[in-house]
Structures are given as structure tokens and as C-alpha cells.
Tab-separated table of C-alpha atoms and ligand atoms in Angstrom:
chain	number	residue	atom	x	y	z
A	423	MET	CA	0.016	0.040	0.146
A	424	THR	CA	1.447	3.270	-0.916
A	425	THR	CA	1.743	6.293	1.500
A	426	ALA	CA	-0.920	8.240	-0.099
A	427	GLN	CA	-3.419	5.052	0.126
A	428	LYS	CA	-2.672	4.861	3.995
A	429	LEU	CA	-4.052	8.541	4.289
A	430	THR	CA	-6.980	8.615	2.124
A	431	GLY	CA	-7.598	4.957	2.064
A	432	ASP	CA	-8.109	2.292	-0.875
A	433	VAL	CA	-11.358	2.535	-2.866
A	434	LYS	CA	-12.497	1.163	-6.391
A	435	ASP	CA	-12.842	4.321	-8.006
A	436	ILE	CA	-12.830	7.808	-6.682
A	437	GLY	CA	-14.971	9.049	-9.535
A	438	LEU	CA	-17.951	7.195	-7.957
A	439	ALA	CA	-18.212	9.721	-4.997
A	440	GLU	CA	-21.137	11.649	-6.512
A	441	ARG	CA	-23.189	8.562	-6.843
A	442	GLY	CA	-22.360	7.657	-3.307
A	443	LYS	CA	-23.128	10.961	-1.944
A	444	ARG	CA	-26.863	10.664	-3.144
A	445	LYS	CA	-26.936	7.239	-1.695
A	446	ILE	CA	-25.741	8.343	1.681
A	447	GLU	CA	-27.948	11.284	1.635
A	448	TRP	CA	-31.020	9.067	0.726
A	449	ALA	CA	-30.178	6.612	3.720
A	450	ASN	CA	-29.627	9.653	5.931
A	451	GLN	CA	-33.217	10.314	5.550
A	452	GLN	CA	-34.364	7.153	6.755
A	453	MET	CA	-32.203	7.596	9.732
A	454	PRO	CA	-33.979	10.143	12.386
A	455	VAL	CA	-32.448	8.572	15.266
A	456	LEU	CA	-28.929	8.828	14.185
A	457	GLN	CA	-29.628	12.420	13.113
A	458	THR	CA	-30.945	13.507	16.405
A	459	ILE	CA	-27.649	11.795	18.145
A	460	ARG	CA	-25.582	13.641	15.236
A	461	LYS	CA	-26.855	16.950	16.255
A	462	GLN	CA	-26.089	16.514	19.828
A	463	PHE	CA	-22.811	15.132	18.915
A	464	ILE	CA	-22.015	18.209	16.830
A	465	LYS	CA	-22.734	20.366	20.088
A	466	GLU	CA	-21.101	18.494	22.502
A	467	GLN	CA	-17.908	17.048	20.801
A	468	PRO	CA	-18.326	13.788	23.092
A	469	LEU	CA	-15.662	11.868	21.235
A	470	LYS	CA	-13.035	14.728	20.619
A	471	GLY	CA	-9.865	13.520	19.308
A	472	VAL	CA	-10.661	9.768	19.861
A	473	ARG	CA	-9.398	7.510	17.392
A	474	ILE	CA	-11.675	4.757	16.003
A	475	SER	CA	-11.200	2.122	13.449
A	476	ALA	CA	-14.410	0.569	12.127
A	477	CYS	CA	-14.770	-2.433	10.541
A	478	LEU	CA	-18.253	-2.724	8.946
A	479	HIS	CA	-20.166	-3.274	6.004
A	480	VAL	CA	-19.305	-0.317	3.953
A	481	THR	CA	-22.603	0.664	3.098
A	482	SER	CA	-24.463	3.935	2.842
A	483	GLU	CA	-25.815	3.657	6.500
A	484	THR	CA	-22.457	2.802	7.517
A	485	ALA	CA	-21.246	6.105	6.219
A	486	ASN	CA	-23.699	8.173	8.156
A	487	LEU	CA	-22.496	6.359	11.183
A	488	ALA	CA	-18.913	7.378	10.314
A	489	ILE	CA	-20.129	10.788	9.670
A	490	THR	CA	-21.955	10.793	13.128
A	491	LEU	CA	-18.832	9.767	14.861
A	492	ARG	CA	-16.668	12.256	12.766
A	493	ASP	CA	-18.946	15.066	13.436
A	494	GLY	CA	-18.847	14.146	17.467
A	495	GLY	CA	-14.906	14.680	17.333
A	496	ALA	CA	-13.470	11.378	16.404
A	497	ASP	CA	-10.860	10.445	14.033
A	498	VAL	CA	-12.458	7.591	12.178
A	499	VAL	CA	-11.012	5.168	9.858
A	500	VAL	CA	-13.180	2.656	8.108
A	501	CYS	CA	-12.392	-0.664	6.503
A	502	ALA	CA	-14.649	-3.606	5.136
A	503	SER	CA	-15.958	-6.246	7.420
A	504	ASN	CA	-16.643	-8.674	4.605
A	505	PRO	CA	-15.041	-9.040	1.040
A	506	LEU	CA	-18.112	-8.481	-0.805
A	507	SER	CA	-20.213	-6.188	0.903
A	508	THR	CA	-18.659	-2.854	0.049
A	509	GLN	CA	-20.764	-0.264	-1.710
A	510	ASP	CA	-17.971	1.146	-3.963
A	511	GLU	CA	-19.733	4.364	-4.214
A	512	VAL	CA	-19.904	5.042	-0.816
A	513	ALA	CA	-16.527	4.017	0.066
A	514	ALA	CA	-15.378	6.504	-2.613
A	515	CYS	CA	-17.758	9.333	-1.024
A	516	LEU	CA	-16.502	8.644	2.348
A	517	VAL	CA	-12.707	9.367	0.998
A	518	LYS	CA	-13.577	12.264	-1.322
A	519	ASP	CA	-16.179	14.168	0.248
A	520	TYR	CA	-15.930	13.550	3.986
A	521	SER	CA	-11.863	12.829	4.326
A	522	ILE	CA	-12.829	9.528	5.970
A	523	PRO	CA	-9.901	7.119	5.046
A	524	THR	CA	-11.819	4.148	3.813
A	525	PHE	CA	-10.385	0.667	2.843
A	526	ALA	CA	-12.905	-1.270	1.086
A	527	ILE	CA	-13.225	-2.507	-2.395
A	528	LYS	CA	-16.085	-4.826	-3.428
A	529	GLY	CA	-14.806	-8.568	-4.510
A	530	GLU	CA	-11.292	-7.906	-2.878
A	531	ASP	CA	-9.516	-11.089	-2.552
A	532	ASN	CA	-8.774	-12.418	0.943
A	533	ALA	CA	-5.054	-11.021	0.901
A	534	THR	CA	-6.567	-7.391	0.399
A	535	TYR	CA	-9.447	-8.013	2.929
A	536	TYR	CA	-6.921	-8.594	5.677
A	537	ALA	CA	-4.407	-5.869	4.104
A	538	HIS	CA	-7.492	-3.495	4.510
A	539	ILE	CA	-7.975	-4.319	8.136
A	540	ASN	CA	-4.276	-3.810	8.978
A	541	ALA	CA	-4.508	-0.489	7.346
A	542	ALA	CA	-7.342	0.327	9.466
A	543	LEU	CA	-5.228	-1.017	12.547
A	544	ASP	CA	-2.287	1.375	11.315
A	545	HIS	CA	-4.540	4.300	12.655
A	546	LYS	CA	-3.804	2.906	16.198
A	547	PRO	CA	-7.217	2.752	17.339
A	548	GLN	CA	-8.395	3.910	20.811
A	549	ILE	CA	-11.810	2.298	20.011
A	550	THR	CA	-12.405	-0.311	17.649
A	551	MET	CA	-15.671	-1.098	15.979
A	552	ASP	CA	-16.448	-4.510	14.398
A	553	ASP	CA	-18.715	-6.617	12.485
A	554	GLY	CA	-17.749	-10.254	13.062
A	555	ALA	CA	-14.958	-9.523	15.143
A	556	ASP	CA	-12.128	-9.880	12.422
A	557	LEU	CA	-10.370	-6.669	13.383
A	558	VAL	CA	-10.371	-7.524	17.141
A	559	MET	CA	-9.220	-10.666	16.212
A	560	ILE	CA	-6.243	-9.616	14.349
A	561	LEU	CA	-5.255	-6.811	16.680
A	562	LEU	CA	-5.322	-9.174	19.619
A	563	THR	CA	-3.245	-11.764	17.875
A	564	LYS	CA	-0.915	-10.349	15.197
A	565	ARG	CA	-1.019	-6.629	16.378
A	566	THR	CA	-0.487	-6.941	20.148
A	567	ASP	CA	1.710	-3.781	20.364
A	568	LEU	CA	-1.531	-1.781	19.715
A	569	VAL	CA	-3.331	-3.114	22.616
A	570	ALA	CA	-2.266	-0.746	25.195
A	571	ASP	CA	-3.812	2.405	23.214
A	572	VAL	CA	-7.016	0.713	23.195
A	573	ILE	CA	-9.923	1.812	25.583
A	574	GLY	CA	-12.619	-0.477	24.467
A	575	GLY	CA	-14.820	-1.619	21.502
A	576	THR	CA	-18.127	-2.184	20.057
A	577	GLU	CA	-19.370	-5.325	18.270
A	578	GLU	CA	-22.433	-5.425	15.567
A	579	THR	CA	-23.352	-9.067	15.180
A	580	THR	CA	-24.391	-12.511	16.750
A	581	THR	CA	-21.393	-14.292	15.394
A	582	GLY	CA	-18.640	-11.482	16.594
A	583	VAL	CA	-20.376	-11.513	20.164
A	584	VAL	CA	-20.174	-15.467	20.321
A	585	ARG	CA	-16.424	-15.045	19.074
A	586	LEU	CA	-15.631	-12.396	21.739
A	587	ARG	CA	-17.356	-13.921	24.552
A	588	ALA	CA	-15.406	-17.133	24.029
A	589	MET	CA	-12.123	-14.996	24.352
A	590	ALA	CA	-13.675	-13.231	27.528
A	591	LYS	CA	-13.986	-16.653	28.915
A	592	ASP	CA	-10.563	-17.993	28.245
A	593	GLY	CA	-8.955	-14.629	29.490
A	594	THR	CA	-7.681	-13.681	25.747
A	595	LEU	CA	-9.987	-10.303	25.585
A	596	ARG	CA	-7.754	-7.614	26.591
A	597	TYR	CA	-10.222	-4.630	26.717
A	598	PRO	CA	-13.886	-4.147	27.292
A	599	ILE	CA	-16.421	-4.569	24.241
A	600	ILE	CA	-19.908	-3.535	24.168
A	601	ALA	CA	-21.995	-5.942	22.479
A	602	VAL	CA	-24.431	-3.819	20.319
A	603	ASN	CA	-26.009	-7.014	19.128
A	604	ASP	CA	-27.582	-7.723	22.724
A	605	ALA	CA	-29.581	-4.142	22.479
A	606	MET	CA	-33.228	-5.069	22.158
A	607	THR	CA	-33.407	-1.816	19.690
A	608	LYS	CA	-30.820	-3.877	17.699
A	609	HIS	CA	-31.550	-7.836	17.373
A	610	PHE	CA	-35.448	-7.595	17.730
A	611	PHE	CA	-35.479	-5.325	14.686
A	612	ASP	CA	-32.072	-5.528	12.763
A	613	ASN	CA	-31.681	-9.341	12.816
A	614	ARG	CA	-35.391	-10.075	12.341
A	615	TYR	CA	-36.968	-7.351	10.141
A	616	GLY	CA	-33.779	-6.438	8.392
A	617	THR	CA	-32.730	-9.818	7.707
A	618	GLY	CA	-35.973	-10.912	6.881
A	619	GLN	CA	-36.458	-8.385	4.163
A	620	SER	CA	-33.053	-7.696	2.646
A	621	THR	CA	-32.299	-11.479	2.429
A	622	ILE	CA	-35.533	-12.049	0.309
A	623	ASP	CA	-34.384	-8.959	-1.418
A	624	GLY	CA	-30.817	-10.555	-2.090
A	625	ILE	CA	-32.544	-13.543	-3.315
A	626	LEU	CA	-34.714	-12.009	-5.904
A	627	ARG	CA	-32.101	-9.514	-7.177
A	628	ALA	CA	-29.931	-12.617	-7.788
A	629	THR	CA	-32.214	-15.081	-9.385
A	630	ASN	CA	-35.816	-13.277	-9.994
A	631	LEU	CA	-37.500	-16.389	-8.869
A	632	LEU	CA	-41.135	-16.537	-8.176
A	633	LEU	CA	-40.923	-17.454	-4.339
A	634	ALA	CA	-44.759	-18.161	-4.346
A	635	GLY	CA	-45.430	-22.105	-4.177
A	636	LEU	CA	-41.877	-23.066	-3.578
A	637	LYS	CA	-40.391	-25.128	-0.697
A	638	PHE	CA	-38.503	-22.441	1.160
A	639	VAL	CA	-36.050	-23.990	3.875
A	640	VAL	CA	-34.948	-21.654	6.718
A	641	VAL	CA	-31.961	-23.255	8.275
A	642	GLY	CA	-31.977	-21.768	12.063
A	643	TYR	CA	-34.887	-20.175	13.383
A	644	GLY	CA	-33.143	-17.534	15.705
A	645	TRP	CA	-33.644	-13.769	15.156
A	646	CYS	CA	-32.495	-13.781	11.602
A	647	GLY	CA	-34.454	-17.245	10.749
A	648	ARG	CA	-37.809	-15.825	12.490
A	649	GLY	CA	-37.567	-12.852	9.946
A	650	VAL	CA	-36.730	-14.696	6.550
A	651	ALA	CA	-39.416	-17.347	7.453
A	652	MET	CA	-41.956	-14.554	8.152
A	653	ARG	CA	-40.968	-12.820	5.090
A	654	ALA	CA	-41.163	-15.864	2.809
A	655	LYS	CA	-44.425	-16.907	4.014
A	656	GLY	CA	-45.741	-13.464	3.051
A	657	LEU	CA	-44.405	-14.212	-0.613
A	658	GLY	CA	-46.331	-17.714	-0.555
A	659	SER	CA	-43.627	-19.992	0.023
A	660	ASP	CA	-44.195	-23.286	1.828
A	661	VAL	CA	-41.805	-22.582	4.504
A	662	ILE	CA	-39.727	-25.412	6.119
A	663	VAL	CA	-37.515	-24.652	9.331
A	664	THR	CA	-34.868	-26.804	10.408
A	665	GLU	CA	-33.641	-26.370	14.030
A	666	ILE	CA	-31.207	-27.797	16.581
A	667	SER	CA	-32.786	-26.252	19.493
A	668	PRO	CA	-36.108	-27.702	20.769
A	669	VAL	CA	-37.417	-24.592	22.280
A	670	ARG	CA	-36.770	-22.784	18.674
A	671	ALA	CA	-38.174	-25.952	17.034
A	672	LEU	CA	-41.504	-25.480	18.949
A	673	GLU	CA	-41.733	-21.862	18.132
A	674	ALA	CA	-41.397	-22.414	14.443
A	675	VAL	CA	-44.117	-25.179	14.940
A	676	MET	CA	-46.521	-22.733	16.668
A	677	ASP	CA	-45.555	-20.010	14.179
A	678	GLY	CA	-46.913	-21.938	11.688
A	679	PHE	CA	-44.149	-23.483	10.059
A	680	ARG	CA	-43.301	-27.189	9.305
A	681	VAL	CA	-40.098	-28.501	11.255
A	682	MET	CA	-37.817	-31.350	10.191
A	683	PRO	CA	-34.304	-32.455	10.060
A	684	MET	CA	-32.007	-31.094	7.336
A	685	SER	CA	-31.658	-34.755	5.978
A	686	GLN	CA	-35.705	-34.655	4.961
A	687	ALA	CA	-35.758	-31.110	4.111
A	688	ALA	CA	-32.715	-31.608	1.645
A	689	GLU	CA	-34.932	-33.966	-0.316
A	690	VAL	CA	-37.786	-31.489	-0.577
A	691	GLY	CA	-36.588	-27.903	-0.669
A	692	ASP	CA	-36.284	-25.833	-3.698
A	693	ILE	CA	-34.431	-22.988	-2.006
A	694	PHE	CA	-32.332	-23.149	1.123
A	695	VAL	CA	-31.208	-20.232	3.496
A	696	THR	CA	-28.837	-20.763	6.284
A	697	VAL	CA	-28.980	-18.392	9.075
A	698	THR	CA	-27.420	-20.282	12.244
A	699	GLY	CA	-23.971	-18.611	12.747
A	700	ASN	CA	-23.001	-22.142	12.750
A	701	LYS	CA	-20.518	-24.313	10.293
A	702	GLY	CA	-21.456	-27.008	7.784
A	703	VAL	CA	-25.273	-26.985	8.638
A	704	ILE	CA	-25.677	-27.959	4.954
A	705	SER	CA	-23.159	-30.620	3.888
A	706	ALA	CA	-22.033	-33.285	1.406
A	707	GLU	CA	-24.804	-35.832	2.754
A	708	HIS	CA	-27.655	-33.110	1.819
A	709	PHE	CA	-26.030	-32.061	-1.434
A	710	GLU	CA	-26.418	-35.860	-2.181
A	711	LYS	CA	-30.257	-35.714	-1.823
A	712	MET	CA	-31.218	-32.224	-3.438
A	713	LYS	CA	-33.519	-31.755	-6.141
A	714	ASP	CA	-32.469	-30.808	-9.585
A	715	GLY	CA	-32.305	-26.872	-9.659
A	716	ALA	CA	-31.921	-26.513	-5.864
A	717	VAL	CA	-30.920	-22.909	-4.827
A	718	LEU	CA	-28.449	-22.610	-1.852
A	719	CYS	CA	-27.593	-19.365	0.049
A	720	ASN	CA	-26.433	-17.856	3.342
A	721	SER	CA	-27.437	-15.020	5.244
A	722	GLY	CA	-25.503	-15.836	8.425
A	723	HIS	CA	-22.216	-13.801	9.110
A	724	PHE	CA	-19.351	-16.343	7.577
A	725	ASN	CA	-19.286	-18.400	4.391
A	726	VAL	CA	-18.852	-21.477	6.378
A	727	GLU	CA	-22.792	-22.513	6.887
A	728	ILE	CA	-22.842	-24.527	3.633
A	729	ASP	CA	-19.826	-26.769	3.348
A	730	ILE	CA	-18.713	-25.135	-0.311
A	731	PRO	CA	-15.671	-27.028	-0.303
A	732	ALA	CA	-17.477	-30.115	-0.324
A	733	LEU	CA	-19.718	-29.052	-2.961
A	734	GLU	CA	-16.706	-27.994	-5.177
A	735	LYS	CA	-15.310	-31.419	-4.764
A	736	MET	CA	-18.620	-33.179	-5.574
A	737	ALA	CA	-19.628	-31.143	-8.467
A	738	GLY	CA	-17.938	-32.080	-12.093
A	739	SER	CA	-18.003	-28.841	-13.103
A	740	LYS	CA	-19.072	-25.160	-12.085
A	741	ARG	CA	-20.093	-21.843	-14.056
A	742	PRO	CA	-21.726	-18.847	-13.484
A	743	ALA	CA	-25.290	-18.824	-14.345
A	744	ARG	CA	-25.844	-14.961	-13.900
A	745	PRO	CA	-24.268	-12.508	-11.582
A	746	PHE	CA	-23.980	-13.814	-7.840
A	747	VAL	CA	-25.397	-17.321	-8.982
A	748	ASP	CA	-22.787	-20.145	-9.795
A	749	GLU	CA	-24.177	-23.481	-11.131
A	750	TYR	CA	-22.855	-26.528	-9.872
A	751	ALA	CA	-23.076	-29.575	-12.176
A	752	MET	CA	-23.064	-32.792	-10.355
A	753	GLY	CA	-21.929	-36.066	-11.438
A	754	ASP	CA	-25.580	-37.595	-11.987
A	755	GLY	CA	-26.634	-34.562	-14.010
A	756	ARG	CA	-28.384	-32.516	-11.132
A	757	LYS	CA	-27.501	-29.022	-11.093
A	758	ILE	CA	-27.236	-26.974	-7.711
A	759	TYR	CA	-26.919	-23.341	-7.506
A	760	LEU	CA	-25.182	-21.445	-4.842
A	761	LEU	CA	-25.778	-17.712	-4.326
A	762	GLY	CA	-23.275	-14.985	-3.710
A	763	GLU	CA	-20.449	-17.453	-3.063
A	764	GLY	CA	-22.132	-18.485	0.200
A	765	ARG	CA	-21.456	-14.902	1.752
A	766	LEU	CA	-24.294	-12.726	3.181
A	767	ILE	CA	-26.672	-12.672	0.394
A	768	ASN	CA	-28.534	-9.791	1.419
A	769	LEU	CA	-25.287	-7.689	1.159
A	770	THR	CA	-23.638	-9.290	-1.885
A	771	SER	CA	-26.680	-9.111	-4.167
A	772	ALA	CA	-28.834	-6.456	-2.564
A	773	GLU	CA	-27.851	-3.563	-0.346
A	774	GLY	CA	-28.142	-4.775	3.224
A	775	HIS	CA	-30.810	-3.770	5.698
A	776	PRO	CA	-32.734	-0.886	4.925
A	777	ALA	CA	-31.723	2.598	6.601
A	778	ALA	CA	-34.815	2.601	8.697
A	779	VAL	CA	-33.678	-0.488	10.773
A	780	MET	CA	-29.792	0.549	10.543
A	781	ASP	CA	-30.874	3.842	12.280
A	782	MET	CA	-31.496	1.702	15.425
A	783	SER	CA	-28.497	-0.327	15.255
A	784	PHE	CA	-26.114	2.380	14.380
A	785	ALA	CA	-27.738	4.662	17.119
A	786	ASN	CA	-26.591	1.794	19.701
A	787	GLN	CA	-23.158	1.904	17.969
A	788	ALA	CA	-22.606	5.846	18.529
A	789	LEU	CA	-24.167	5.994	21.940
A	790	SER	CA	-22.166	2.674	23.081
A	791	VAL	CA	-19.098	4.807	21.811
A	792	GLU	CA	-19.884	7.817	23.874
A	793	TYR	CA	-20.653	5.429	26.955
A	794	LEU	CA	-17.287	3.910	26.486
A	795	MET	CA	-15.597	7.205	26.434
A	796	LYS	CA	-17.257	8.146	29.910
A	797	ASN	CA	-16.870	4.546	31.421
A	798	ALA	CA	-14.457	2.375	30.011
A	799	ALA	CA	-11.800	3.032	32.637
A	800	GLN	CA	-14.559	1.465	35.311
A	801	LEU	CA	-15.056	-1.810	32.782
A	802	GLU	CA	-13.293	-5.243	32.641
A	803	ARG	CA	-12.137	-7.183	29.944
A	804	GLN	CA	-15.445	-8.531	29.373
A	805	VAL	CA	-18.468	-8.488	26.898
A	806	TYR	CA	-20.976	-5.826	28.159
A	807	SER	CA	-24.598	-5.316	27.141
A	808	VAL	CA	-25.763	-2.019	25.805
A	809	PRO	CA	-27.222	-0.167	28.999
A	810	GLU	CA	-30.583	-0.397	28.940
A	811	PRO	CA	-31.249	3.577	29.189
A	812	ILE	CA	-29.696	3.598	26.115
A	813	ASP	CA	-31.764	1.014	24.552
A	814	ARG	CA	-34.920	2.496	25.973
A	815	GLN	CA	-33.709	6.024	24.672
A	816	ILE	CA	-33.348	4.664	21.308
A	817	ALA	CA	-36.851	3.060	21.222
A	818	ARG	CA	-38.449	6.490	22.437
A	819	LEU	CA	-36.930	8.492	19.644
A	820	LYS	CA	-37.640	5.977	17.032
A	821	LEU	CA	-41.399	6.070	18.110
A	822	GLU	CA	-41.171	9.854	18.256
A	823	SER	CA	-39.734	9.988	14.724
A	824	MET	CA	-42.559	7.912	13.580
A	825	GLY	CA	-45.258	10.313	15.327
A	826	ILE	CA	-46.240	7.414	17.766
A	827	LEU	CA	-47.225	7.878	21.100
A	828	VAL	CA	-47.265	5.425	24.308
A	829	ASP	CA	-48.881	5.457	27.570
A	830	ARG	CA	-47.018	6.411	30.909
A	831	LEU	CA	-47.453	4.515	34.057
A	832	THR	CA	-49.572	6.601	36.648
A	833	PRO	CA	-48.262	7.072	40.078
A	834	GLU	CA	-50.471	4.447	41.263
A	835	GLN	CA	-49.584	1.717	38.627
A	836	GLU	CA	-46.025	2.328	39.603
A	837	GLN	CA	-46.847	1.702	43.076
A	838	TYR	CA	-48.761	-1.378	42.247
A	839	LEU	CA	-46.006	-2.909	40.401
A	840	SER	CA	-43.031	-2.178	42.416
A	841	SER	CA	-44.819	-3.239	45.566
A	842	TRP	CA	-45.131	-6.747	47.014
A	843	SER	CA	-48.003	-5.897	49.500
A	844	GLU	CA	-50.375	-5.233	46.627
A	845	GLY	CA	-53.178	-7.380	45.621
A	846	THR	CA	-53.624	-8.914	49.187
B	1179	NAD	N1	-27.504	-11.107	7.157
B	1179	NAD	C1	-27.217	-10.113	8.016
B	1179	NAD	O1	-27.411	-8.691	7.655
B	1179	NAD	C2	-27.052	-10.360	9.384
B	1179	NAD	C3	-27.719	-9.555	10.168
B	1179	NAD	C4	-27.660	-10.055	11.794
B	1179	NAD	C5	-27.030	-11.316	12.204
B	1179	NAD	N2	-26.710	-11.959	10.992
B	1179	NAD	C6	-25.787	-13.257	11.354
B	1179	NAD	O2	-26.968	-14.088	11.138
B	1179	NAD	C7	-26.250	-15.593	12.008
B	1179	NAD	C8	-27.546	-15.642	12.908
B	1179	NAD	O3	-27.951	-14.682	13.999
B	1179	NAD	P1	-29.190	-14.555	14.930
B	1179	NAD	O4	-28.963	-13.572	15.436
B	1179	NAD	O5	-30.373	-15.044	14.081
B	1179	NAD	O6	-28.625	-15.775	15.990
B	1179	NAD	P2	-29.603	-16.680	16.722
B	1179	NAD	O7	-28.471	-17.202	17.988
B	1179	NAD	O8	-30.740	-15.820	17.442
B	1179	NAD	O9	-30.235	-17.897	15.840
B	1179	NAD	C9	-29.248	-18.845	15.618
B	1179	NAD	C10	-30.041	-20.080	15.533
B	1179	NAD	O10	-29.620	-21.268	14.727
B	1179	NAD	C11	-29.884	-22.594	15.244
B	1179	NAD	N3	-28.710	-23.388	14.817
B	1179	NAD	C12	-27.463	-23.735	15.040
B	1179	NAD	N4	-26.880	-24.484	14.559
B	1179	NAD	C13	-27.910	-25.174	13.817
B	1179	NAD	C14	-28.002	-26.221	12.935
B	1179	NAD	N5	-26.790	-27.161	12.595
B	1179	NAD	N6	-28.937	-26.453	12.359
B	1179	NAD	C15	-30.057	-25.610	12.355
B	1179	NAD	N7	-30.166	-24.851	13.176
B	1179	NAD	C16	-29.123	-24.235	13.803
B	1179	NAD	C17	-29.762	-22.116	16.707
B	1179	NAD	O11	-30.200	-23.211	17.634
B	1179	NAD	C18	-30.486	-20.793	16.603
B	1179	NAD	O12	-31.913	-20.824	17.067
B	1179	NAD	C19	-25.351	-14.973	12.734
B	1179	NAD	O13	-24.145	-15.493	12.030
B	1179	NAD	C20	-25.225	-13.440	12.781
B	1179	NAD	O14	-24.034	-12.882	12.955
B	1179	NAD	C21	-26.499	-11.724	9.733
């Protein structure tokens, strides 16, 4: 990487900036909570002078978060949290119009992906911001000289939080992290409605399939799975759920879905979406049983949910069928289609979550950074939930922006709910 790139970032084409600017401004209109925080940040400068390295999907919503942090006084650098999720025009605009160094190119190879994370780390962050914990992993394993400067970090997604909690448990986490994903105003909405809608959007943009009447298999009925199943049902698919948790399987049954093991679902499914945060949930034994024309995709964080190496090995040949669709010709003549190389389909072939939902996720990010600035010294090397007052404040602001009022407890009700002696 050249010295100039170190200062400005590494983007596909700076000439795309004007398109990116319009896209960022469009998203901003759908992000009233973040706008409110931004106004407050401009006035109060709570992040004055703090160096932040943010490893996030480089989308128009992320741009609005980066601008908010910058306007709060932070010195921000951005890099991609996935090789295929970058919006090149947004990356260009962040560099050109907002002077935020950005290291992200859609379709970058693995070496470039990690070079970009390392470039963001060269910023010597005091606060890290992650989506999947790749930046923290590199910092804590390969760039340990940087740890002394770090006061805290935030993590956006379920898989990242799982990784970081495992680190905290075995004592390898070296600074406090706020699990933004744990906030109710994040996972209730982003994981469910955001992933639900945008996963379907990604599938449709990649394939243009008619979902009505298809057997649509949702692998994992967690926050994301619930959303994907709900939206596929709304489009007329016959939704089948596979699970390993009896409680979640039961919930899926009572929500009106068929539940069966993957060994059975593999035989009947037309389209499969993995959202487990686990690895190898669709594997060789399942590819064996799939119908000719079966379509596979993933909306979980990493591209390990579908055993792609096994699929590559079993297939006689592979060719692109259309953008973001690879056709695998199996030895027995069947064809299996893999979307977006098994990476998050909502970000590879579509634009990720709608801005209106990222409004709340990124409001949590911004307020969590502010919280870290004030409180990191009192925190241990653990993963913390977003403080409840922040969660409630975000819900209140979002409702206000929608013009929706809610009731308040009367003093009598407050007393009734807080007292053990009532009702006798
Ligand atoms: N696409 C996106 O934009 C997006 C957004 C948010 C989260 N995510 C990612 O999606 C994944 C799921 O997140 P979540 O919040 O729904 O997690 P979650 O923990 O709520 O749900 C995961 C579910 O998968 C089930 N599961 C695990 N292994 C399984 C297996 N072998 N077969 C069937 N089910 C299995 C679990 O029992 C659980 O119910 C994570 O990797 C997360 O980081 C993606």
C-alpha cells in the first residue's frame, strides 16, 4: 500500500463519489434517530480527538454512522468487514467528500481484505468497532503492540459477540467490548426485520425466482431465521424450518411452519437459506439428496454455513449462471445453484438492511462509543450489554420519529408494579 493510500484509504474508483453521496443522503433521510444523535454530537463533541477504527459493511448506512462519529469529534478510519459487502460508490464518497479514510473494495481477495483491516489498525485505534470481530481478532493475535492504546470496542453482530464472549471466557480479551447486537433495539429489529426483508431482496435480485409455491427451507430459527421465514411466508412460499434447539423448533411449529431435520428437508426444498452462525449446516450428505435446480444461499455472518469445499469437490464442473449465481453440475446430471459464493446474500447481491432499521443499530453503536468514552476505565476485560437506558432512549426516539405516542404509568400503577404488598 502506498503512503497516499494510507492517508486516504483504498477504494475502487474515486470517480464514483457523486453517486455515493446521493446514496448516503438518501439513507440519512431514513435515519432520524442517528440524525438526532449527530446534532447532539456536533454540539457536545463527546468523541473529541479519539481514534476509531471501524470494520463494518461499507454501506450508505455505515457512512452515516462514520460521519456521525466524525462530527462528534472522532478521528475515524473505516474498513470492510466482508470482501463482498462494500458499496464502492459509498467508499469513494467517504474518502472524497468526508475525508474519512476508507479501505474497502467490493470483490477484494482475501489478502486485500486483511491488508485493509491492517491498514485500519495502522490508525492505532483507541476504540474498535467490529462486525464479526475480524479486526479485534487481528489486533489481539497479530498486532498486540496496539492493545495498550485501546480503551474499548463495540461489536455489531451475533457471530462477533459469540467469538468475543469465547475470548473473554478464556482470558484472551484484553479490553471491554459493548455487544451492540444484544440491545433489544438492535436484534429485535435489525436481525429479524432487516435480515428478513433484505435476504429475500438479495435472493430476488440474484435469481428473479417466483417465491410463491416454492418449498423454502430456513436453516436456524433465531432472530434472523424468524424474519426470513416470516417474509418468505408472506410471499407465498411453503416454509420449512430446520433447528437444533427444541425450544426454537417448537416456536417455529407454533408460528405455523413445518419443522424437520435437514436430512429430510434436503430432499424436498427448492431454496435453502442458512442463518445459524454455525458451520457446515448444509453438507455433502445433504447435497447428495437435493433436487435438480435446488438453490442455496447464506445470510449468516461467515461463508462456512454451507460446506462449499465439499460442494466444489462433489461437482463435476461449475460455471456462472448469472451475476451472484454459480451453477454446480453434479456427477448424476443434477444442477445445484449457490448464490453470492455463500456469503451474506443480503449484502452481496442486494444492499443490506434498509436504513430505517440500521438507524437503531447504529444509534446503539454511536451511543455505545460515547458510553465507552465516559466509562471504559471502570469496565473489565469482558463483553457488556448496551446499558438499558440507551436501549430505551433509542426506542423512544424511534417512536417519536414515527409520530407514535405511548402511555405512561400512573403513580398508582408504578406503586402497584413495584410493591410486593399490593393485591392482598
Ligand atoms: N445477514 C445479515 O445482515 C445479518 C444480520 C444480523 C445477524 N447476522 C448473522 O446471522 C447469524 C444468525 O444470527 P441470529 O441473531 O439469528 O442468531 P441466533 O443465535 O438468534 O439464531 C441462530 C439459530 O440457529 C440455530 N442453529 C445452530 N446450529 C444449527 C444447525 N446445525 N441447524 C439448524 N439450526 C441451527 C440455533 O439453535 C439458533 O436458534 C449470525 O451469524 C449473525 O452474525 C446476519
